[in-house]
GROMACS .gro file of C-alpha atoms in nm:
model
  391
    1MET     CA    1  -1.415  -1.603   1.988
    2SER     CA    2  -1.434  -1.228   1.924
    3HIS     CA    3  -1.561  -1.116   1.589
    4PHE     CA    4  -1.283  -0.860   1.539
    5TYR     CA    5  -0.961  -0.710   1.671
    6LEU     CA    6  -0.908  -0.336   1.617
    7SER     CA    7  -0.547  -0.250   1.522
    8HIS     CA    8  -0.454   0.117   1.551
    9VAL     CA    9  -0.183   0.360   1.659
   10ARG     CA   10  -0.216   0.391   2.034
   11THR     CA   11  -0.166   0.692   2.266
   12VAL     CA   12  -0.309   0.933   2.005
   13ASP     CA   13  -0.670   1.005   1.904
   14GLU     CA   14  -0.783   0.778   2.187
   15GLU     CA   15  -1.116   0.953   2.237
   16TRP     CA   16  -1.202   0.913   1.869
   17VAL     CA   17  -1.077   0.553   1.845
   18ALA     CA   18  -1.280   0.459   2.152
   19SER     CA   19  -1.589   0.620   2.000
   20PHE     CA   20  -1.551   0.428   1.673
   21PHE     CA   21  -1.478   0.103   1.858
   22HIS     CA   22  -1.794   0.148   2.068
   23ASP     CA   23  -2.010   0.220   1.763
   24LEU     CA   24  -1.866  -0.071   1.565
   25CYS     CA   25  -1.921  -0.313   1.855
   26ARG     CA   26  -2.281  -0.195   1.883
   27VAL     CA   27  -2.355  -0.249   1.511
   28VAL     CA   28  -2.182  -0.590   1.498
   29ALA     CA   29  -2.371  -0.695   1.812
   30GLU     CA   30  -2.702  -0.594   1.655
   31ARG     CA   31  -2.619  -0.808   1.348
   32THR     CA   32  -2.508  -1.114   1.544
   33GLY     CA   33  -2.740  -1.110   1.845
   34ARG     CA   34  -2.444  -1.099   2.085
   35SER     CA   35  -2.353  -0.853   2.357
   36PRO     CA   36  -2.149  -0.548   2.242
   37GLU     CA   37  -1.893  -0.631   2.511
   38THR     CA   38  -1.810  -0.966   2.348
   39VAL     CA   39  -1.784  -0.893   1.974
   40GLY     CA   40  -1.468  -0.678   1.958
   41VAL     CA   41  -1.130  -0.638   2.129
   42ARG     CA   42  -0.825  -0.412   2.100
   43GLY     CA   43  -0.490  -0.362   2.267
   44THR     CA   44  -0.448  -0.161   2.586
   45PRO     CA   45  -0.465   0.204   2.469
   46GLN     CA   46  -0.150   0.328   2.645
   47SER     CA   47   0.058   0.011   2.607
   48PRO     CA   48   0.277  -0.115   2.320
   49ASP     CA   49   0.224  -0.476   2.426
   50VAL     CA   50   0.076  -0.725   2.180
   51SER     CA   51  -0.174  -0.976   2.316
   52VAL     CA   52  -0.140  -1.300   2.125
   53ASP     CA   53  -0.437  -1.433   2.320
   54LEU     CA   54  -0.668  -1.155   2.198
   55LEU     CA   55  -0.539  -1.183   1.841
   56GLY     CA   56  -0.576  -1.560   1.841
   57ARG     CA   57  -0.937  -1.539   1.958
   58SER     CA   58  -1.039  -1.287   1.690
   59THR     CA   59  -1.179  -1.373   1.347
   60VAL     CA   60  -1.116  -1.040   1.167
   61LEU     CA   61  -0.850  -0.770   1.191
   62VAL     CA   62  -0.977  -0.415   1.139
   63VAL     CA   63  -0.683  -0.188   1.057
   64LEU     CA   64  -0.709   0.187   1.120
   65HIS     CA   65  -0.436   0.300   0.882
   66SER     CA   66  -0.261   0.634   0.916
   67PRO     CA   67   0.083   0.765   0.813
   68ARG     CA   68   0.222   0.646   1.149
   69TYR     CA   69   0.075   0.295   1.141
   70PHE     CA   70   0.381   0.109   1.008
   71SER     CA   71   0.618   0.300   1.237
   72GLN     CA   72   0.466   0.122   1.538
   73SER     CA   73   0.607  -0.225   1.609
   74TYR     CA   74   0.283  -0.346   1.767
   75CYS     CA   75   0.082  -0.243   1.459
   76ARG     CA   76   0.322  -0.430   1.230
   77ALA     CA   77   0.307  -0.731   1.462
   78GLU     CA   78  -0.074  -0.739   1.467
   79LEU     CA   79  -0.098  -0.715   1.089
   80SER     CA   80   0.178  -0.973   1.043
   81TYR     CA   81   0.002  -1.216   1.275
   82PHE     CA   82  -0.319  -1.206   1.073
   83GLN     CA   83  -0.136  -1.227   0.741
   84ARG     CA   84   0.041  -1.541   0.859
   85ARG     CA   85  -0.290  -1.690   0.964
   86LEU     CA   86  -0.431  -1.616   0.618
   87ASN     CA   87  -0.129  -1.779   0.456
   88MET     CA   88  -0.178  -2.084   0.678
   89GLN     CA   89  -0.548  -2.093   0.589
   90ARG     CA   90  -0.468  -2.092   0.216
   91SER     CA   91  -0.201  -2.361   0.250
   92ARG     CA   92  -0.428  -2.590   0.451
   93THR     CA   93  -0.758  -2.545   0.270
   94GLY     CA   94  -0.694  -2.374  -0.062
   95ARG     CA   95  -0.943  -2.104   0.041
   96SER     CA   96  -0.886  -1.734   0.094
   97ALA     CA   97  -1.066  -1.526   0.356
   98ASN     CA   98  -1.127  -1.153   0.365
   99ALA     CA   99  -1.025  -1.140   0.729
  100ILE     CA  100  -0.834  -0.810   0.714
  101VAL     CA  101  -1.041  -0.494   0.673
  102PRO     CA  102  -0.841  -0.179   0.589
  103VAL     CA  103  -0.994   0.149   0.708
  104MET     CA  104  -0.840   0.487   0.624
  105TRP     CA  105  -0.814   0.662   0.959
  106GLU     CA  106  -0.611   0.949   0.818
  107PRO     CA  107  -0.493   0.981   0.456
  108ASP     CA  108  -0.133   0.887   0.386
  109PHE     CA  109  -0.046   1.092   0.081
  110ALA     CA  110   0.290   0.918   0.036
  111HIS     CA  111   0.139   0.567   0.020
  112SER     CA  112  -0.208   0.477  -0.096
  113LEU     CA  113  -0.400   0.245   0.135
  114ASP     CA  114  -0.430  -0.038  -0.119
  115SER     CA  115  -0.055  -0.030  -0.185
  116VAL     CA  116   0.045  -0.093   0.178
  117ILE     CA  117  -0.252  -0.305   0.291
  118PRO     CA  118  -0.352  -0.500  -0.023
  119TYR     CA  119  -0.694  -0.621   0.081
  120PRO     CA  120  -1.033  -0.516  -0.063
  121PRO     CA  121  -1.115  -0.155   0.030
  122LEU     CA  122  -1.441  -0.053   0.192
  123GLY     CA  123  -1.723  -0.021  -0.057
  124VAL     CA  124  -1.848   0.322   0.050
  125ARG     CA  125  -1.974   0.612  -0.158
  126SER     CA  126  -1.861   0.887   0.078
  127GLU     CA  127  -1.616   1.122  -0.092
  128ALA     CA  128  -1.536   1.276   0.246
  129TYR     CA  129  -1.414   0.939   0.377
  130ARG     CA  130  -1.212   0.858   0.065
  131HIS     CA  131  -1.049   1.201   0.066
  132ASP     CA  132  -1.008   1.283   0.436
  133GLY     CA  133  -1.047   0.956   0.627
  134LEU     CA  134  -1.259   0.832   0.914
  135LEU     CA  135  -1.105   1.055   1.183
  136HIS     CA  136  -1.221   1.361   0.988
  137LEU     CA  137  -1.578   1.224   0.981
  138LEU     CA  138  -1.568   1.162   1.356
  139ARG     CA  139  -1.439   1.508   1.438
  140LEU     CA  140  -1.714   1.664   1.227
  141LYS     CA  141  -1.978   1.405   1.308
  142ALA     CA  142  -2.261   1.657   1.317
  143ARG     CA  143  -2.190   1.734   0.952
  144TYR     CA  144  -2.087   1.387   0.832
  145ARG     CA  145  -2.313   1.161   1.039
  146ALA     CA  146  -2.456   0.981   0.735
  147ALA     CA  147  -2.108   0.924   0.586
  148TYR     CA  148  -1.974   0.803   0.922
  149GLU     CA  149  -2.260   0.557   0.968
  150GLU     CA  150  -2.204   0.431   0.613
  151VAL     CA  151  -1.840   0.350   0.700
  152VAL     CA  152  -1.936   0.177   1.027
  153LYS     CA  153  -2.197  -0.030   0.841
  154ALA     CA  154  -1.947  -0.127   0.568
  155VAL     CA  155  -1.690  -0.242   0.825
  156ALA     CA  156  -1.956  -0.437   1.016
  157ASP     CA  157  -2.071  -0.601   0.691
  158ARG     CA  158  -1.718  -0.729   0.629
  159ILE     CA  159  -1.678  -0.851   0.987
  160VAL     CA  160  -2.005  -1.042   0.988
  161ALA     CA  161  -1.938  -1.190   0.643
  162ALA     CA  162  -1.602  -1.335   0.754
  163ALA     CA  163  -1.748  -1.596   0.985
  164GLU     CA  164  -1.488  -1.870   0.934
  165ALA     CA  165  -1.231  -1.893   1.213
  166LEU     CA  166  -0.866  -1.877   1.109
  167PRO     CA  167  -0.603  -2.119   1.243
  168GLU     CA  168  -0.382  -2.008   1.527
  169VAL     CA  169  -0.019  -1.909   1.469
  170HIS     CA  170   0.221  -2.049   1.727
  171GLY     CA  171   0.562  -1.912   1.816
  172PHE     CA  172   0.458  -1.552   1.758
  173ASP     CA  173   0.637  -1.269   1.938
  174ALA     CA  174   0.581  -0.896   1.965
  175THR     CA  175   0.790  -0.817   1.659
  176GLY     CA  176   0.578  -1.039   1.439
  177SER     CA  177   0.848  -1.303   1.404
  178HIS     CA  178   0.815  -1.675   1.461
  179SER     CA  179   1.033  -1.901   1.666
  180PRO     CA  180   1.139  -2.222   1.492
  181LEU     CA  181   0.905  -2.515   1.539
  182GLY     CA  182   1.093  -2.778   1.338
  183ALA     CA  183   0.870  -2.728   1.033
  184PRO     CA  184   0.907  -2.507   0.725
  185SER     CA  185   0.780  -2.155   0.779
  186PRO     CA  186   0.485  -2.037   0.573
  187ALA     CA  187   0.576  -1.862   0.250
  188GLY     CA  188   0.467  -1.532   0.401
  189SER     CA  189   0.766  -1.536   0.637
  190GLN     CA  190   1.008  -1.531   0.340
  191ALA     CA  191   1.288  -1.275   0.367
  192VAL     CA  192   1.365  -1.042   0.077
  193SER     CA  193   1.666  -0.815   0.028
  194PHE     CA  194   1.618  -0.486  -0.153
  195VAL     CA  195   1.949  -0.375  -0.306
  196VAL     CA  196   1.960  -0.003  -0.382
  197ALA     CA  197   2.180   0.071  -0.682
  198SER     CA  198   2.209   0.447  -0.662
  199SER     CA  199   2.453   0.712  -0.543
  200ALA     CA  200   2.514   0.941  -0.252
  201ARG     CA  201   2.491   1.305  -0.356
  202LYS     CA  202   2.870   1.343  -0.346
  203ASP     CA  203   2.912   1.044  -0.583
  204VAL     CA  204   2.651   1.137  -0.845
  205PRO     CA  205   2.803   1.116  -1.197
  206ASP     CA  206   2.916   1.446  -1.343
  207GLU     CA  207   2.658   1.407  -1.621
  208ARG     CA  208   2.377   1.417  -1.364
  209ARG     CA  209   2.281   1.778  -1.284
  210SER     CA  210   1.966   1.714  -1.078
  211HIS     CA  211   2.101   1.637  -0.731
  212GLN     CA  212   1.775   1.691  -0.538
  213TYR     CA  213   1.690   1.319  -0.569
  214TYR     CA  214   1.997   1.215  -0.369
  215GLY     CA  215   2.112   1.242  -0.010
  216LYS     CA  216   2.398   1.163   0.222
  217THR     CA  217   2.401   0.792   0.133
  218ALA     CA  218   2.278   0.580  -0.156
  219LEU     CA  219   1.985   0.468   0.060
  220ASP     CA  220   1.858   0.827   0.069
  221TRP     CA  221   1.776   0.811  -0.304
  222SER     CA  222   1.422   0.945  -0.346
  223PRO     CA  223   1.321   0.937  -0.714
  224TYR     CA  224   0.954   1.025  -0.661
  225ALA     CA  225   0.979   1.271  -0.370
  226PRO     CA  226   1.285   1.497  -0.409
  227GLY     CA  227   1.423   1.602  -0.074
  228GLU     CA  228   1.231   1.341   0.125
  229HIS     CA  229   1.517   1.108   0.213
  230GLU     CA  230   1.435   0.740   0.258
  231ALA     CA  231   1.091   0.786   0.100
  232LEU     CA  232   1.158   0.500  -0.144
  233ILE     CA  233   1.291   0.274   0.132
  234SER     CA  234   0.983   0.344   0.343
  235LEU     CA  235   0.757   0.260   0.048
  236VAL     CA  236   0.924  -0.074  -0.027
  237LYS     CA  237   0.934  -0.176   0.339
  238ASN     CA  238   0.568  -0.096   0.390
  239THR     CA  239   0.468  -0.283   0.074
  240ALA     CA  240   0.678  -0.586   0.168
  241THR     CA  241   0.543  -0.587   0.524
  242ALA     CA  242   0.185  -0.574   0.396
  243LEU     CA  243   0.255  -0.891   0.196
  244ASP     CA  244   0.416  -1.049   0.503
  245PHE     CA  245   0.779  -1.040   0.388
  246THR     CA  246   1.072  -0.964   0.615
  247ALA     CA  247   1.252  -0.685   0.430
  248THR     CA  248   1.619  -0.586   0.443
  249VAL     CA  249   1.747  -0.283   0.252
  250LEU     CA  250   2.112  -0.280   0.142
  251PRO     CA  251   2.330  -0.050  -0.071
  252LEU     CA  252   2.493  -0.195  -0.383
  253ASP     CA  253   2.850  -0.244  -0.263
  254GLU     CA  254   3.111  -0.519  -0.226
  255GLU     CA  255   2.972  -0.642   0.105
  256THR     CA  256   2.618  -0.668  -0.030
  257VAL     CA  257   2.724  -0.853  -0.344
  258ASP     CA  258   2.924  -1.097  -0.133
  259ARG     CA  259   2.624  -1.146   0.093
  260ILE     CA  260   2.376  -1.222  -0.184
  261SER     CA  261   2.620  -1.434  -0.384
  262ARG     CA  262   2.706  -1.689  -0.116
  263GLU     CA  263   2.680  -2.040  -0.249
  264GLU     CA  264   2.499  -2.167   0.060
  265ASP     CA  265   2.204  -1.931  -0.002
  266PRO     CA  266   2.143  -1.922  -0.379
  267GLU     CA  267   1.764  -1.894  -0.332
  268GLN     CA  268   1.780  -1.574  -0.127
  269LEU     CA  269   1.523  -1.338  -0.276
  270VAL     CA  270   1.667  -1.013  -0.411
  271VAL     CA  271   1.497  -0.710  -0.567
  272LEU     CA  272   1.739  -0.464  -0.729
  273LEU     CA  273   1.617  -0.103  -0.712
  274VAL     CA  274   1.822   0.062  -0.982
  275ASP     CA  275   1.884   0.425  -1.066
  276ALA     CA  276   1.972   0.423  -1.436
  277TRP     CA  277   2.227   0.700  -1.377
  278VAL     CA  278   2.437   0.470  -1.157
  279ALA     CA  279   2.527   0.275  -1.472
  280MET     CA  280   2.749   0.571  -1.566
  281ARG     CA  281   2.977   0.485  -1.274
  282ARG     CA  282   3.227   0.227  -1.401
  283GLU     CA  283   3.308   0.103  -1.050
  284LYS     CA  284   2.948  -0.018  -1.023
  285HIS     CA  285   2.948  -0.225  -1.345
  286ARG     CA  286   3.097  -0.540  -1.193
  287LEU     CA  287   2.859  -0.521  -0.895
  288LEU     CA  288   2.558  -0.479  -1.123
  289ALA     CA  289   2.676  -0.773  -1.334
  290ALA     CA  290   2.697  -0.992  -1.023
  291VAL     CA  291   2.333  -0.920  -0.939
  292ASP     CA  292   2.231  -0.961  -1.303
  293GLU     CA  293   2.381  -1.312  -1.311
  294ARG     CA  294   2.198  -1.440  -1.001
  295ASN     CA  295   1.928  -1.708  -1.014
  296PRO     CA  296   1.651  -1.547  -1.222
  297GLU     CA  297   1.382  -1.720  -1.015
  298ALA     CA  298   1.507  -1.543  -0.703
  299THR     CA  299   1.618  -1.208  -0.847
  300THR     CA  300   1.445  -0.924  -1.024
  301ALA     CA  301   1.484  -0.550  -1.077
  302LEU     CA  302   1.269  -0.239  -1.066
  303GLU     CA  303   1.376   0.093  -1.213
  304PRO     CA  304   1.205   0.412  -1.093
  305ARG     CA  305   1.232   0.694  -1.346
  306ALA     CA  306   0.990   0.970  -1.248
  307ARG     CA  307   0.806   1.151  -1.523
  308ASP     CA  308   0.876   1.476  -1.335
  309ASP     CA  309   1.250   1.415  -1.370
  310THR     CA  310   1.292   1.609  -1.694
  311GLU     CA  311   1.666   1.542  -1.711
  312SER     CA  312   1.610   1.166  -1.714
  313ALA     CA  313   1.336   1.208  -1.973
  314GLU     CA  314   1.575   1.398  -2.197
  315GLN     CA  315   1.837   1.123  -2.161
  316THR     CA  316   1.600   0.828  -2.214
  317VAL     CA  317   1.792   0.674  -2.505
  318THR     CA  318   2.128   0.704  -2.328
  319LEU     CA  319   1.999   0.562  -2.001
  320ASP     CA  320   1.826   0.270  -2.172
  321GLU     CA  321   2.144   0.183  -2.360
  322LEU     CA  322   2.344   0.193  -2.037
  323LEU     CA  323   2.098  -0.043  -1.866
  324ASN     CA  324   2.106  -0.278  -2.166
  325ARG     CA  325   2.484  -0.303  -2.135
  326THR     CA  326   2.510  -0.333  -1.755
  327LEU     CA  327   2.204  -0.555  -1.690
  328PRO     CA  328   2.170  -0.754  -2.015
  329LEU     CA  329   2.007  -1.063  -1.862
  330MET     CA  330   1.746  -0.877  -1.659
  331ARG     CA  331   1.670  -0.640  -1.946
  332GLY     CA  332   1.629  -0.932  -2.183
  333ARG     CA  333   1.383  -1.129  -1.970
  334HIS     CA  334   1.019  -1.111  -2.058
  335SER     CA  335   0.794  -1.023  -1.766
  336GLU     CA  336   0.419  -1.001  -1.718
  337TYR     CA  337   0.455  -0.671  -1.532
  338GLU     CA  338   0.634  -0.341  -1.596
  339ARG     CA  339   0.976  -0.316  -1.435
  340TRP     CA  340   1.161  -0.039  -1.618
  341GLY     CA  341   1.109   0.336  -1.635
  342LEU     CA  342   0.833   0.335  -1.371
  343PRO     CA  343   0.703   0.694  -1.387
  344ASP     CA  344   0.542   0.746  -1.045
  345ALA     CA  345   0.506   0.597  -0.698
  346GLU     CA  346   0.172   0.439  -0.785
  347SER     CA  347   0.306   0.242  -1.082
  348PHE     CA  348   0.618   0.151  -0.884
  349THR     CA  349   0.411   0.016  -0.595
  350SER     CA  350   0.187  -0.181  -0.830
  351SER     CA  351   0.489  -0.343  -0.996
  352LEU     CA  352   0.658  -0.406  -0.661
  353ARG     CA  353   0.352  -0.591  -0.533
  354LYS     CA  354   0.350  -0.808  -0.846
  355VAL     CA  355   0.723  -0.877  -0.806
  356LEU     CA  356   0.676  -0.989  -0.447
  357ILE     CA  357   0.369  -1.197  -0.529
  358ARG     CA  358   0.568  -1.380  -0.799
  359LEU     CA  359   0.845  -1.446  -0.549
  360GLN     CA  360   0.589  -1.574  -0.298
  361ASN     CA  361   0.444  -1.808  -0.557
  362GLU     CA  362   0.787  -1.937  -0.656
  363ALA     CA  363   0.864  -1.998  -0.288
  364LEU     CA  364   0.539  -2.188  -0.244
  365LYS     CA  365   0.607  -2.404  -0.548
  366SER     CA  366   0.962  -2.472  -0.432
  367MET     CA  367   0.839  -2.567  -0.088
  368GLU     CA  368   0.582  -2.802  -0.235
  369ALA     CA  369   0.841  -2.965  -0.462
  370VAL     CA  370   1.068  -3.029  -0.163
  371ARG     CA  371   0.791  -3.175   0.049
  372SER     CA  372   0.637  -3.391  -0.230
  373PRO     CA  373   0.350  -3.494  -0.001
  374ALA     CA  374   0.102  -3.767  -0.071
  375THR     CA  375  -0.224  -3.640  -0.210
  376PRO     CA  376  -0.473  -3.604   0.076
  377ALA     CA  377  -0.819  -3.753   0.059
  378ASP     CA  378  -0.978  -3.424  -0.043
  379GLY     CA  379  -0.750  -3.400  -0.345
  380LEU     CA  380  -0.568  -3.081  -0.238
  381HIS     CA  381  -0.204  -3.137  -0.326
  382THR     CA  382  -0.062  -2.798  -0.408
  383PHE     CA  383  -0.050  -2.464  -0.234
  384PRO     CA  384  -0.278  -2.204  -0.397
  385LEU     CA  385  -0.098  -1.922  -0.572
  386LEU     CA  386  -0.155  -1.577  -0.434
  387GLY     CA  387  -0.287  -1.411  -0.747
  388ARG     CA  388  -0.572  -1.238  -0.571
  389TYR     CA  389  -0.328  -0.970  -0.456
  390SER     CA  390  -0.237  -0.877  -0.812
  391SER     CA  391  -0.566  -0.723  -0.910
   0.00000   0.00000   0.00000
């Protein structure tokens, strides 16, 4: 077994990645009494291939996160593989393991590290690392040697502490999916549909003057980053992927409502992303009502309403009344997390994670109810809920 697998964007920064990998192997080897050549592995630097063998023989995944990380299929696959192993570990033993170590390689100003990779951050004091990332420390190593060594030590501490081997995941392929094995998939493989209830710029209601939040299609809606089309979609996909969901993003239209309302799939998980202004469009009322009336255990809504959007702030009372009329069931349900009027990307991401965790927990409970297994000798008879992600 290798102590860790290093997951990173390949073909770029190779000199710096290799330097960090060498230093980390050296420190882990010193701690464990093993050879530096045996404690760590990573994928072939110039290849997009994913080695299931290397992943399966590694105890910890060290993720070098950068803005490009989730755009690489092999990075998503590597992270997904370890997340599925952690889910399997929890379902089998009831124990969690800190077997994924997130490291900020370069800062991603659109998505905070803890929002896309929800595992404990490194406990380091270095402001330079927290602000500029590990690559910056490496490039200016003469200046930041102490800060760099602190980060390497912190990563090594986490690797050495996670000594328990995780179970293997069979049927894995390079996209992070699983082939059917005749048994229920782990809850982490659950699919979720994000339904975007917004407008294309050409269809924005006449009452809405601020068009900079909209684009060519409804999926271009960008409530927190005007002009950056698909920024919201990217955020929800990254967050869902980090929690090991398979995410599909759909516009609110007739085809989508038909798809999520099929009788043969009433438990399909749906998160409605709603722009309050869309409630001014009468042709959307019936579609919103159809989503509102779905199974409440499998459906929820989140409403971004940026504090910088002064027009929405001025129309708060009107928009709230519209939502009350078009989504009465969802608006009337009590929830333990904020869902409406989310003022910034950080609060939206926090609520989205809690939404997905609840859906995971409901899926686990449903799976357990269907299986109704006999209580094993050690007394473990339910899957643990995933509340540790909600902190």
